[in-house]
CSV table of C-alpha atoms in Angstrom, one decimal:
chain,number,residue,atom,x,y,z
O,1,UNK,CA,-42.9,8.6,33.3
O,2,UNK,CA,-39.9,8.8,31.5
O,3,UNK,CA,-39.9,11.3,28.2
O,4,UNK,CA,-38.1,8.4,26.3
O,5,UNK,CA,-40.6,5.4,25.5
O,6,UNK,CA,-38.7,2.6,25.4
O,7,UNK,CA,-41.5,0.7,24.6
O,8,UNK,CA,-43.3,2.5,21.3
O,9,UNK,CA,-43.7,-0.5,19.0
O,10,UNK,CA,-39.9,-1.9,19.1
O,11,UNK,CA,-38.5,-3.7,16.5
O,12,UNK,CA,-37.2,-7.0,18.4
O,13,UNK,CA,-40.5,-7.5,20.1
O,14,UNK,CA,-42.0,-6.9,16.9
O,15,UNK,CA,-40.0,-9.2,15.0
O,16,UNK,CA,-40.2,-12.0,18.1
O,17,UNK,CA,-44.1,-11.7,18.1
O,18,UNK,CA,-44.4,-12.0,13.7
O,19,UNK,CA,-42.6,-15.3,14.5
O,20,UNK,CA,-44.9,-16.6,17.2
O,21,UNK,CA,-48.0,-15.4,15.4
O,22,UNK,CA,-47.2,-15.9,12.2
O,23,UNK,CA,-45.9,-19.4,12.1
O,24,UNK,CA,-49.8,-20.3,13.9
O,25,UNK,CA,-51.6,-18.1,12.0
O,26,UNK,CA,-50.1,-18.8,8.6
O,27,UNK,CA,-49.8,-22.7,8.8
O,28,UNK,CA,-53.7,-22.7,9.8
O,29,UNK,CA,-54.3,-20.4,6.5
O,30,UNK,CA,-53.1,-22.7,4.4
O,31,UNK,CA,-54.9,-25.7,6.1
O,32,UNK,CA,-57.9,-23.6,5.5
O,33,UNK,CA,-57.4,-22.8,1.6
O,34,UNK,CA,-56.5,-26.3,1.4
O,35,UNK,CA,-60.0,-27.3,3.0
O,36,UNK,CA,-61.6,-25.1,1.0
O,37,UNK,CA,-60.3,-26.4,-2.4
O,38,UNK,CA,-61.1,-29.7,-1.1
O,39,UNK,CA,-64.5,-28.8,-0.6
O,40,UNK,CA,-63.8,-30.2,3.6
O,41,UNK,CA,-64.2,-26.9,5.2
O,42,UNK,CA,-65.9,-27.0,8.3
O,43,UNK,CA,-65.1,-27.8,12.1
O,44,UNK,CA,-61.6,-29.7,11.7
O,45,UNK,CA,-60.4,-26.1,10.5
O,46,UNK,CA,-62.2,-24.2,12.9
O,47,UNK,CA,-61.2,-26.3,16.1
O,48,UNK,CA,-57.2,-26.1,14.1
O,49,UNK,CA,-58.0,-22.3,14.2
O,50,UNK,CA,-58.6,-22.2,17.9
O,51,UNK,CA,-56.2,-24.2,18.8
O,52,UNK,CA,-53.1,-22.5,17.1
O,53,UNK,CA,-54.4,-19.3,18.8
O,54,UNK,CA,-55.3,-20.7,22.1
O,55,UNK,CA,-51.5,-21.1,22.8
O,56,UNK,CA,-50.8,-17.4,22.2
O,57,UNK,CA,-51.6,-14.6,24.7
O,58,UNK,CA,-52.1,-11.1,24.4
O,59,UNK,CA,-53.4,-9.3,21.6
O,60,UNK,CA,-54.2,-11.9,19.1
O,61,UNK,CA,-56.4,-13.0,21.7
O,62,UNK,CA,-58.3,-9.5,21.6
O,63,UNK,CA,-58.6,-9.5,18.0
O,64,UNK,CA,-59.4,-13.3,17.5
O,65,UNK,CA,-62.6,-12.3,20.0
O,66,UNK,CA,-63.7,-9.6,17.8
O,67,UNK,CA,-63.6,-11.2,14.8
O,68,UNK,CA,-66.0,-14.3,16.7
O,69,UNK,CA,-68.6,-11.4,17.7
O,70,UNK,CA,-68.6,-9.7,13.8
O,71,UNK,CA,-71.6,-11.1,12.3
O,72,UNK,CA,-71.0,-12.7,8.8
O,73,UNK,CA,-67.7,-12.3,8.9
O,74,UNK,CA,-66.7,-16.0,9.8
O,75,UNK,CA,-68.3,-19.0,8.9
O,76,UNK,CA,-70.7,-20.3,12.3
O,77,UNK,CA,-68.5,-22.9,13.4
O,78,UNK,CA,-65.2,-20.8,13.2
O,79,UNK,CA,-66.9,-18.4,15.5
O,80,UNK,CA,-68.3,-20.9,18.1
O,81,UNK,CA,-64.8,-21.8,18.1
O,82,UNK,CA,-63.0,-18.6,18.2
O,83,UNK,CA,-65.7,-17.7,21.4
O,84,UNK,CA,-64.1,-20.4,23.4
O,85,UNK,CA,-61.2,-18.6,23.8
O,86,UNK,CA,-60.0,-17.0,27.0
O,87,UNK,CA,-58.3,-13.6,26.5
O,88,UNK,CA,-55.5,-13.8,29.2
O,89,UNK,CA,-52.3,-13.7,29.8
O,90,UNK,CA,-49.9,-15.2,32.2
O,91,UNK,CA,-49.7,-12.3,35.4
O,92,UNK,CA,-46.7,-10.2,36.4
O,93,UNK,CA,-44.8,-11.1,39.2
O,94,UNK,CA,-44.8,-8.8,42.2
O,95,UNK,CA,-41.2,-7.8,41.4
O,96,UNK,CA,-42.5,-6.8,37.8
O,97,UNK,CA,-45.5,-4.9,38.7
O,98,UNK,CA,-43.1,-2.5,41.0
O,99,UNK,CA,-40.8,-2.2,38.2
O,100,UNK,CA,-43.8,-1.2,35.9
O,101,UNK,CA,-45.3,1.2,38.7
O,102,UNK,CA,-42.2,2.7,38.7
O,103,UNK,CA,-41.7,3.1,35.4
O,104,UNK,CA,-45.2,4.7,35.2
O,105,UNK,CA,-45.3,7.1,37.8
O,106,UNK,CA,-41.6,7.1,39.5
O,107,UNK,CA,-39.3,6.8,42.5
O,108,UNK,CA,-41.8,6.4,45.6
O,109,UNK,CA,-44.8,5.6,43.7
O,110,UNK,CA,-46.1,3.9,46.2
O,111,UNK,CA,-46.2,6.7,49.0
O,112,UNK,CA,-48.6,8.1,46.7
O,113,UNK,CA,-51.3,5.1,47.7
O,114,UNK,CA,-52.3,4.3,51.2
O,115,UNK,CA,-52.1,0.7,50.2
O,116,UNK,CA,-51.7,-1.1,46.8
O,117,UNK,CA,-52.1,-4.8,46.3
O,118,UNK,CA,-49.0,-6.4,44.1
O,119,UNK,CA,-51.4,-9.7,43.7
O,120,UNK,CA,-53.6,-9.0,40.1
O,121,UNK,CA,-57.2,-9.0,41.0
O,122,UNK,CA,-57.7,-10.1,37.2
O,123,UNK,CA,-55.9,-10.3,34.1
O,124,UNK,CA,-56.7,-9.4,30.4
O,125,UNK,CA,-55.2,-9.6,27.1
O,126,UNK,CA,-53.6,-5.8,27.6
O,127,UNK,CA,-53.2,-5.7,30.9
O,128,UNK,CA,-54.1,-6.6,35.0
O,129,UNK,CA,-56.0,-5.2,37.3
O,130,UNK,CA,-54.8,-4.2,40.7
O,131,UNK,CA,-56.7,-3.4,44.4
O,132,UNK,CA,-55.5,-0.4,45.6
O,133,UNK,CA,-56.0,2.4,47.9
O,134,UNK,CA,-56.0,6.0,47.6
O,135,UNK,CA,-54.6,8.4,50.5
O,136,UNK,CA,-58.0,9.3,51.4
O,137,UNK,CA,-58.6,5.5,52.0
O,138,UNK,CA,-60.8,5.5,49.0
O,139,UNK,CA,-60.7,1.9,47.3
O,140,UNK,CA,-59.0,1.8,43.8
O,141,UNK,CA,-58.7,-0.2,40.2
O,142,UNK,CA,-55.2,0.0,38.7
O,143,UNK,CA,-55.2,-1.7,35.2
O,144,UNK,CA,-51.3,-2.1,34.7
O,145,UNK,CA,-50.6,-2.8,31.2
O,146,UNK,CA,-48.0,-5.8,30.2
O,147,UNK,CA,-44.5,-4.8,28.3
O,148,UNK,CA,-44.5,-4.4,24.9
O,149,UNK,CA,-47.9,-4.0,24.1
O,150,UNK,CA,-47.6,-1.7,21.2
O,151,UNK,CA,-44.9,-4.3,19.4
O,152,UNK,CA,-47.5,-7.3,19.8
O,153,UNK,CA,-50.5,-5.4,18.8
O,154,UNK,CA,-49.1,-4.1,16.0
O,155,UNK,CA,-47.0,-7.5,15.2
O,156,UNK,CA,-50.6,-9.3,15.3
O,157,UNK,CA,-52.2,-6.8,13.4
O,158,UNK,CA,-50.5,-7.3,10.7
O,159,UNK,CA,-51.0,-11.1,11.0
O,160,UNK,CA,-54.7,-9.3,10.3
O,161,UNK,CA,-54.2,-8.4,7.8
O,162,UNK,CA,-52.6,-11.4,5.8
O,163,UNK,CA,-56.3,-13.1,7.1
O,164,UNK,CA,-57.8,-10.7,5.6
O,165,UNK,CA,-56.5,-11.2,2.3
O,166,UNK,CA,-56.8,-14.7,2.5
O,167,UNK,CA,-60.1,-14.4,2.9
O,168,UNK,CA,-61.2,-11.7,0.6
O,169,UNK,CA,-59.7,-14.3,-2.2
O,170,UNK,CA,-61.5,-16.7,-0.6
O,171,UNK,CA,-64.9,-15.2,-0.5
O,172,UNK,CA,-64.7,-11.9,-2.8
O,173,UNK,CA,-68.2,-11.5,-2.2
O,174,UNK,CA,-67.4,-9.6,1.2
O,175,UNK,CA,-64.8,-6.9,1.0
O,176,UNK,CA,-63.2,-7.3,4.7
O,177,UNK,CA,-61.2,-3.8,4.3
O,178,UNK,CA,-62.6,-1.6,6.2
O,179,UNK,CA,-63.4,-4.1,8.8
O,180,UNK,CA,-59.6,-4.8,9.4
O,181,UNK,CA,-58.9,-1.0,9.6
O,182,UNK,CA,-62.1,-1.0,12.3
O,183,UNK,CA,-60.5,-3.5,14.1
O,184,UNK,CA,-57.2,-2.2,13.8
O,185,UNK,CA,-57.8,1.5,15.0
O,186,UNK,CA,-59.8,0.0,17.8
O,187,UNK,CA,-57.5,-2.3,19.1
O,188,UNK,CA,-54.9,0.5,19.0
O,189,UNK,CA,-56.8,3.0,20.9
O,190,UNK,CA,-57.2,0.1,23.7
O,191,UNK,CA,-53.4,0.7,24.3
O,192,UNK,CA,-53.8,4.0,25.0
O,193,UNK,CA,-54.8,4.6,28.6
O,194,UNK,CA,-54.6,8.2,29.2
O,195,UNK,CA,-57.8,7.8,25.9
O,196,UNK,CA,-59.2,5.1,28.0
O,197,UNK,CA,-59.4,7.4,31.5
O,198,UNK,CA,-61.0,10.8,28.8
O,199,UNK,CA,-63.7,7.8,27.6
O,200,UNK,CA,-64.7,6.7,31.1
O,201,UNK,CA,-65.0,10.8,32.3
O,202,UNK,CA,-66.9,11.1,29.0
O,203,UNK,CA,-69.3,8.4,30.0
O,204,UNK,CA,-69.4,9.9,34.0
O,205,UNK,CA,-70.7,12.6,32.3
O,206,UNK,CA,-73.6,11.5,29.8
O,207,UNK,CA,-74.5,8.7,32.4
O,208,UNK,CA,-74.6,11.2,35.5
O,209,UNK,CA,-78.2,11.5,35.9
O,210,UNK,CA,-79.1,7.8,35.3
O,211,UNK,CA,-78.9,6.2,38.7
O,212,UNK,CA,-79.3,2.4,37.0
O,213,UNK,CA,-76.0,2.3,35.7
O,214,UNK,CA,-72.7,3.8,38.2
O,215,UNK,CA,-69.7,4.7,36.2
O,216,UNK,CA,-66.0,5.0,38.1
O,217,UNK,CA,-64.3,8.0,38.9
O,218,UNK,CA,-60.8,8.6,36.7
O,219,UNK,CA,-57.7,9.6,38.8
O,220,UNK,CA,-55.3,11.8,36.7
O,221,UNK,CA,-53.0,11.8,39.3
O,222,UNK,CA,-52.1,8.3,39.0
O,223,UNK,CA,-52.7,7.3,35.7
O,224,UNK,CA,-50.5,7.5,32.6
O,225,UNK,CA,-50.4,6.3,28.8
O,226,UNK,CA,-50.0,2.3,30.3
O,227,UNK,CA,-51.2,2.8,33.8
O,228,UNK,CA,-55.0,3.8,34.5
O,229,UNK,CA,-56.4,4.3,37.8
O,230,UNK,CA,-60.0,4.6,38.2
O,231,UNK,CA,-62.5,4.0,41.6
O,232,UNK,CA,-63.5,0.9,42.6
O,233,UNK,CA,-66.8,-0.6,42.1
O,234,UNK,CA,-68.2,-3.0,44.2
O,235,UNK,CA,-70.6,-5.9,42.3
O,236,UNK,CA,-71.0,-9.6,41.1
O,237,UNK,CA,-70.9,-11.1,37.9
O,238,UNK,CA,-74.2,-11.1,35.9
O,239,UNK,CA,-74.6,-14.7,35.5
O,240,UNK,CA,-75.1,-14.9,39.0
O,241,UNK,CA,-78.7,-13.6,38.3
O,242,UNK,CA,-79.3,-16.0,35.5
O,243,UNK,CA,-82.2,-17.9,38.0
O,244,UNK,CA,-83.4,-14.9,39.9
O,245,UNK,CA,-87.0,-13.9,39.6
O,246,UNK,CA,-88.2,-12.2,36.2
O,247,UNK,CA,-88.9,-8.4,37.7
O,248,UNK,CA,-85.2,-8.5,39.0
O,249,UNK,CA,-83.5,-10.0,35.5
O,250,UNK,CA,-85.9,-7.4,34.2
O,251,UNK,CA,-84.5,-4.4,35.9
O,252,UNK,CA,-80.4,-5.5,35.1
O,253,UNK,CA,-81.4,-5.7,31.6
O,254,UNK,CA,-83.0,-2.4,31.2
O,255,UNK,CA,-80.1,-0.7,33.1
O,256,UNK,CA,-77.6,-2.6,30.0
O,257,UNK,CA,-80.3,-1.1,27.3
O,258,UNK,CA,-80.1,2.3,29.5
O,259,UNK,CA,-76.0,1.7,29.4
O,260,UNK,CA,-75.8,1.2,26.0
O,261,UNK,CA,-78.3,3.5,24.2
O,262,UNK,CA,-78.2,6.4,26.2
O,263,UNK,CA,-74.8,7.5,25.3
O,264,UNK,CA,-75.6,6.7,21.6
O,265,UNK,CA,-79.0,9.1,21.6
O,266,UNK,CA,-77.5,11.9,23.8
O,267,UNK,CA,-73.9,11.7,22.5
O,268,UNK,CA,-73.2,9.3,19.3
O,269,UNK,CA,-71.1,7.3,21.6
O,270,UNK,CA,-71.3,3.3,21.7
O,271,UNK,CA,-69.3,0.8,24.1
O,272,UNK,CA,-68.7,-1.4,21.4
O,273,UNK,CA,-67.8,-4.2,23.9
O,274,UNK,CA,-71.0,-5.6,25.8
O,275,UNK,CA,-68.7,-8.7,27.0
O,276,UNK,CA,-69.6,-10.2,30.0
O,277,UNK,CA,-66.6,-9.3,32.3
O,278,UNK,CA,-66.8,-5.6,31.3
O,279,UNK,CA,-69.6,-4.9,33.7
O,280,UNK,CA,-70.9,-6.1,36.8
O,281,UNK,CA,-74.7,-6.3,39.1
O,282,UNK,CA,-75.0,-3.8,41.7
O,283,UNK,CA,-77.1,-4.2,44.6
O,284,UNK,CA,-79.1,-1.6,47.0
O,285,UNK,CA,-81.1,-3.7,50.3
O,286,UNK,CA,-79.6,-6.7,49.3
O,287,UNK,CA,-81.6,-6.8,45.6
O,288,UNK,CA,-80.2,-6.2,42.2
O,289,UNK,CA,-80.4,-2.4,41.6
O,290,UNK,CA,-78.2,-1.8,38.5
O,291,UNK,CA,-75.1,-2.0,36.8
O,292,UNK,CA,-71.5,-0.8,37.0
O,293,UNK,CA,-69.6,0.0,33.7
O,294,UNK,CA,-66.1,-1.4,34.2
O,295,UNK,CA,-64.0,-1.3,30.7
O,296,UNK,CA,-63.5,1.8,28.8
O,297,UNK,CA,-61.4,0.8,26.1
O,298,UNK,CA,-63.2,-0.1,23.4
O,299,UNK,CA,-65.9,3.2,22.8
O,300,UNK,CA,-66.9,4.4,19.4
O,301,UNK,CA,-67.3,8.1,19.0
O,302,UNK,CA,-69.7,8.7,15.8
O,303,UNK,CA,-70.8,11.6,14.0
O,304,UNK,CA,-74.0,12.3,14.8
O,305,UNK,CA,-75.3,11.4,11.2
O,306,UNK,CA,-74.7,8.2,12.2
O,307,UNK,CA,-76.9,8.6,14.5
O,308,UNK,CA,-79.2,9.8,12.1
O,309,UNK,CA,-78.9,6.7,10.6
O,310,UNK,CA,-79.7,4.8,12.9
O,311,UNK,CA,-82.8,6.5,13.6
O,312,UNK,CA,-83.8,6.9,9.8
O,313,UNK,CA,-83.5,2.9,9.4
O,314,UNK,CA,-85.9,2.3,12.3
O,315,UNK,CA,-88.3,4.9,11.1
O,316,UNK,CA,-88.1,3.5,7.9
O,317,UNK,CA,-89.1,-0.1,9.2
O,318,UNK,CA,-91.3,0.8,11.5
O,319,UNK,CA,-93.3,2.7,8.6
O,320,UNK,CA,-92.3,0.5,5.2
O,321,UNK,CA,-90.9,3.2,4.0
O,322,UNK,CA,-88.6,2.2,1.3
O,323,UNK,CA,-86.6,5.6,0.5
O,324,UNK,CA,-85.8,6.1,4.1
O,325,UNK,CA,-84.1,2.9,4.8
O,326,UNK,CA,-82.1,3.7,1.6
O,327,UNK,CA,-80.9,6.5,2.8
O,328,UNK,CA,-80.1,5.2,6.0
O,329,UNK,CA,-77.6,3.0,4.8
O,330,UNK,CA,-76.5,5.9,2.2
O,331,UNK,CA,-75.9,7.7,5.2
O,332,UNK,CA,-73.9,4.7,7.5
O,333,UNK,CA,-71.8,4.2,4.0
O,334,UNK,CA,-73.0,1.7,1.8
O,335,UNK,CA,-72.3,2.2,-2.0
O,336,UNK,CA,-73.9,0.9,-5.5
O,337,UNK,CA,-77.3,-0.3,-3.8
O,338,UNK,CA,-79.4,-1.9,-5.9
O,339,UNK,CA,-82.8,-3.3,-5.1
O,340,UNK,CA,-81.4,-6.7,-4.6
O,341,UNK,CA,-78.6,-6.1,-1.9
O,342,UNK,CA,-81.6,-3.4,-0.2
O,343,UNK,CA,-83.4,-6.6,0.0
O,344,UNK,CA,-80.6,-8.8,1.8
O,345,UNK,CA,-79.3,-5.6,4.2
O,346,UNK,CA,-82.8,-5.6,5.1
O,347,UNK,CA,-82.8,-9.2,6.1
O,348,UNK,CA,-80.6,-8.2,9.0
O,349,UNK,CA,-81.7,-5.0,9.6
O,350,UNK,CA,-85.4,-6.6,10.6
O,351,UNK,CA,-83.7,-8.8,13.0
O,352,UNK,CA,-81.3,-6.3,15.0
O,353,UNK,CA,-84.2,-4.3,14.9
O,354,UNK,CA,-87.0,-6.7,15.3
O,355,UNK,CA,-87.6,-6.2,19.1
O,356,UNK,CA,-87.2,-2.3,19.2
O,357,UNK,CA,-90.1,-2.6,16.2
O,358,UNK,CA,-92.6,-4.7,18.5
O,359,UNK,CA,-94.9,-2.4,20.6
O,360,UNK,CA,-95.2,-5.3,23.0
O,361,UNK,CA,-93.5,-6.9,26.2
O,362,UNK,CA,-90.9,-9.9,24.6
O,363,UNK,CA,-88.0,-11.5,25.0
O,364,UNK,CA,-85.3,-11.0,22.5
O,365,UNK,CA,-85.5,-14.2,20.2
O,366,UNK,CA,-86.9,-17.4,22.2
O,367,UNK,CA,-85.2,-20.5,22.0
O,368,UNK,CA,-82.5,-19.4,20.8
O,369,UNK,CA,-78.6,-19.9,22.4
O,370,UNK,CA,-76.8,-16.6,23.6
O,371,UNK,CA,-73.9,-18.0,21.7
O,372,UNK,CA,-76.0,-18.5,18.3
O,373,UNK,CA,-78.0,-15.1,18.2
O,374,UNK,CA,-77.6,-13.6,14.6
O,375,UNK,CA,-76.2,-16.7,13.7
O,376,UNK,CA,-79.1,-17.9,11.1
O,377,UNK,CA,-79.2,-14.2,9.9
O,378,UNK,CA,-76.0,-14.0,9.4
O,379,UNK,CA,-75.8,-17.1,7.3
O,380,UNK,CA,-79.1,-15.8,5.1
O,381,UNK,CA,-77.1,-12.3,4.5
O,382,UNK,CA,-73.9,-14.5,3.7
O,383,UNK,CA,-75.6,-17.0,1.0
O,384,UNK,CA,-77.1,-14.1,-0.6
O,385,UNK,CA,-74.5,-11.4,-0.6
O,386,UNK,CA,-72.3,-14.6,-2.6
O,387,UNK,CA,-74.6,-14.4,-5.1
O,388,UNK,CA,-75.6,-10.1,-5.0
O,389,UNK,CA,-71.7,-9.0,-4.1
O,390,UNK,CA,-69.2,-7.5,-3.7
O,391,UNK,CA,-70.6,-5.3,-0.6
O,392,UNK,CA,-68.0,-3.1,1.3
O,393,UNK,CA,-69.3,-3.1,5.2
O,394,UNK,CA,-68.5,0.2,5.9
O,395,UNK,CA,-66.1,1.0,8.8
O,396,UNK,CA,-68.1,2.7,11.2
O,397,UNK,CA,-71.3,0.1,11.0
O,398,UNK,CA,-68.8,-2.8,12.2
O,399,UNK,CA,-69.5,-2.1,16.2
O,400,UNK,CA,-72.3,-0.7,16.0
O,401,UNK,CA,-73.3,-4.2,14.9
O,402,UNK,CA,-71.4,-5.6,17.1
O,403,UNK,CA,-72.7,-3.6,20.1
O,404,UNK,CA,-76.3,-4.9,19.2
O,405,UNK,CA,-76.2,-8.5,19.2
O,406,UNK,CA,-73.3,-8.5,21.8
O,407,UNK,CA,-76.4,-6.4,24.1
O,408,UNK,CA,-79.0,-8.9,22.4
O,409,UNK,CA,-77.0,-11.9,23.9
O,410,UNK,CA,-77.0,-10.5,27.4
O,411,UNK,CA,-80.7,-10.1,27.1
O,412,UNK,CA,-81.0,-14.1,26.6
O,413,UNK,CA,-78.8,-15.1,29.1
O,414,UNK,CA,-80.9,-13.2,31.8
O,415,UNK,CA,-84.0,-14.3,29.8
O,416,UNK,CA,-85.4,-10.6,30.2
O,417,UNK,CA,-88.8,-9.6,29.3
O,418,UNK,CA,-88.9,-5.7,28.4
O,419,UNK,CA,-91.2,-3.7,25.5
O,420,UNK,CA,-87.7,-2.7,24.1
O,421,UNK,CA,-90.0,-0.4,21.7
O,422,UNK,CA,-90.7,1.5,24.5
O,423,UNK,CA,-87.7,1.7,26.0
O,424,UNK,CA,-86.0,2.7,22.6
O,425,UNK,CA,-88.9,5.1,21.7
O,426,UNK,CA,-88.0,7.0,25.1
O,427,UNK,CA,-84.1,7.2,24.1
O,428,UNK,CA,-85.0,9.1,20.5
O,429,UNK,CA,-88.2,11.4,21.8
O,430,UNK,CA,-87.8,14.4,19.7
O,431,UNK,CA,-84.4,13.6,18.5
O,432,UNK,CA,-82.6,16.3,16.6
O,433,UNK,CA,-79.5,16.3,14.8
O,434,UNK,CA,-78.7,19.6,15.1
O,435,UNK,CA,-78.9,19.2,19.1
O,436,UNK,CA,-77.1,16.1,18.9
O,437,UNK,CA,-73.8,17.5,17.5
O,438,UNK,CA,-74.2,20.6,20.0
O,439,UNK,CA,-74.5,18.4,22.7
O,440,UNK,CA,-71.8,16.2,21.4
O,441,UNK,CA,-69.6,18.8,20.8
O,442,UNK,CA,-70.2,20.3,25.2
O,443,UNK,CA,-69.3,16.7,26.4
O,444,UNK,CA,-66.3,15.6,24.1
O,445,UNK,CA,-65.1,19.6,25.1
O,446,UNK,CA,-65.0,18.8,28.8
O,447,UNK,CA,-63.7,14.7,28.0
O,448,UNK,CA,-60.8,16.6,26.7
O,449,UNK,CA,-61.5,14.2,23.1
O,450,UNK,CA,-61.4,15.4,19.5
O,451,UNK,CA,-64.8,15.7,17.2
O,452,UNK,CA,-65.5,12.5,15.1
O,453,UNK,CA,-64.5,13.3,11.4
């Protein structure tokens, strides 16, 4: 790749991107305050909302998603809105793609593949995926990124950041801070491929031993900063499994809660995106036997006091004991707890935590819509927090929460059946902090990645 990065967050793009973003995001603001002074809020914003944003691609897109999966962050009906939306973009032509490839790894870049499809196998808000071939025959997935990436991302970030504002004057019971920076520094580190390929290695290596859940192989040779090239997986989508028979939606669930929780016990680290198109069903026979992790972009490294956290909160529940779920969220970042706000964090700390606290086989939360789980919590936390705040949500604890009811709706569209106490208990059996961060420390050392600060 060329030394000179012609495309590190240029000013025309960015300018050409504030104007498309901007005039959407900021004429559906001011609906909003308007509705709001009215006393008319409700769905006509919302579905104005979605709208606006559903003609944009890119980015936005990315960042509009997260904000729908943040619980208590938006109002229910702006985020059964904001889910609706696709996060695509129109695909590059075949004439593009071999002027990108070129770009990314030079002159003759395609003698370095036995065969490489110019056709996108699937596209994204960042970037689209191409079949390949390596010399050696092996299959391959190249994740091309678009032009201009860095000017959009950081052009819609912004954008962020006025929403923010609007709505911490809006609703100052909620300081949205260090959510936008959350969302921000995430979103960022999704444009940085060469970080992407060290995350997926990272999780190769913590997820080596568990056969439920196959992870692809990085290849160096052909990936850069916007190009990463990783094997390819072979697997069908997880709805596909929605009607199979309960012992088989049983075993893909327990290979997510292995996917998931098994990197956070053994090495702080969370995939704080349990979407639906990052992972795929696996079959051995001709039955369900696992799952392939797909999408490495957005992982959370945490110190391992997080960790600790995490641990000490559902300890703390499990027991009644009052001082240690105060220190938990001491530890995760909270400030100027009283008894009052213990009470409301503890509201939706039962609920995240209230299967993991059930020595018994369950579902997740019957009845209840994939697309609505957390929902009525939320809303509890949100009317009482008005009336108890201002509460900062710390920036760490935004994925994390995130993570769990993301992971929580998967487990109701397969309808699964699990003792998730269990299954948790076995993830933190004599869990140690001080073998956590030496742990930690081996595998970050051979992902190439920096310690969390």
């Amino acid at each position: 790749m060329a030394e000179t990065d012609r495309e590190a967050n240029r000013f025309s793009a960015r300018a050409g991107r504030y104007a498309s973003v901007g005039a959407n995001v900021g004429g559906v603001a001011a609906r909003m305050a308007m509705s709001k002074l009215l006393g008319k809020e409700g769905t006509t914003s919302a579905a104005a909302l979605a709208q606006a944003l559903g003609g944009l691609k890119g980015p936005i897109m990315k960042v509009a998603q997260l904000l729908a999966t943040i619980p208590d962050l938006l109002p229910p009906e702006y985020a059964a809105e904001l889910q609706k939306l696709q996060a695509d973009a129109p695909p590059m032509g075949a004439a593009f793609v071999k002027r990108r490839m070129q770009s990314e790894l030079g002159a003759g870049w395609q003698d370095r593949f036995g065969s490489f499809d110019l056709k996108p196998a699937a596209a994204a808000s960042l970037g689209q995926v191409h079949r390949a071939t390596a010399k050696d025959g092996e299959r391959l997935a190249c994740k091309l990124q678009y032009p201009d990436m860095q000017s959009a991302v950081e052009a819609d970030l912004k954008q962020l950041e006025i929403a923010f504002a609007l709505h911490r004057r809006m609703n100052s019971w909620l300081d949205t801070r260090e959510i936008a920076k959350e969302i921000g520094a995430r979103v960022r580190e999704e444009l940085d491929y060469e970080h992407e390929a060290k995350h997926a290695s990272l999780y190769g290596d913590v997820l080596q031993d568990v056969d439920a859940v196959r992870v692809p192989r990085v290849f160096p040779d052909l990936s850069t900063k916007r190009l990463l090239t990783l094997g390819w997986l072979d697997g069908d989508k997880i709805l596909g499994f929605a009607e199979e028979p309960v012992e088989v939606r049983n075993r893909i669930a327990q290979s997510m809660f292995k996917a998931w929780w098994h990197p956070f016990s053994r090495a702080a680290v969370i995939h704080g995106d349990p979407h639906l198109g990052n992972y795929t069903v696996f079959s051995e026979g001709g039955e369900a036997a696992g799952i392939n992790l797909l999408d490495y972009g957005c992982v959370r490294i945490f110190h391992p006091r997080f960790v600790g956290g995490v641990v000490d909160l559902y300890r703390g529940l499990l027991e009644e004991d009052a001082a240690r779920i105060v220190h938990a969220y001491e530890v995760w970042g909270f400030k100027n707890l009283d008894k009052e706000k213990i009470e409301i964090l503890n509201i939706w700390a039962r609920f995240i935590y209230g299967p993991l606290l059930e020595d018994r086989t369950r579902t997740v939360a019957d009845g209840v819509k994939p697309g609505d789980y957390g929902r009525r919590q939320a809303f509890q936390v949100h009317q009482a927090l008005k009336e108890r705040g201002p509460v900062t949500v710390p920036q760490e604890f935004v994925f994390m929460d995130r993570a769990a009811v993301g992971l929580g709706a998967v487990f109701l569209h397969l309808r699964s059946e699990l003792n998730y106490h269990r299954l948790f208990e076995a993830e933190i059996e004599h869990f140690s902090l001080e073998e956590l961060g030496v742990r930690q420390n081996q595998i970050l050392a051979r992902a190439g990645l920096p310690k969390p600060v």
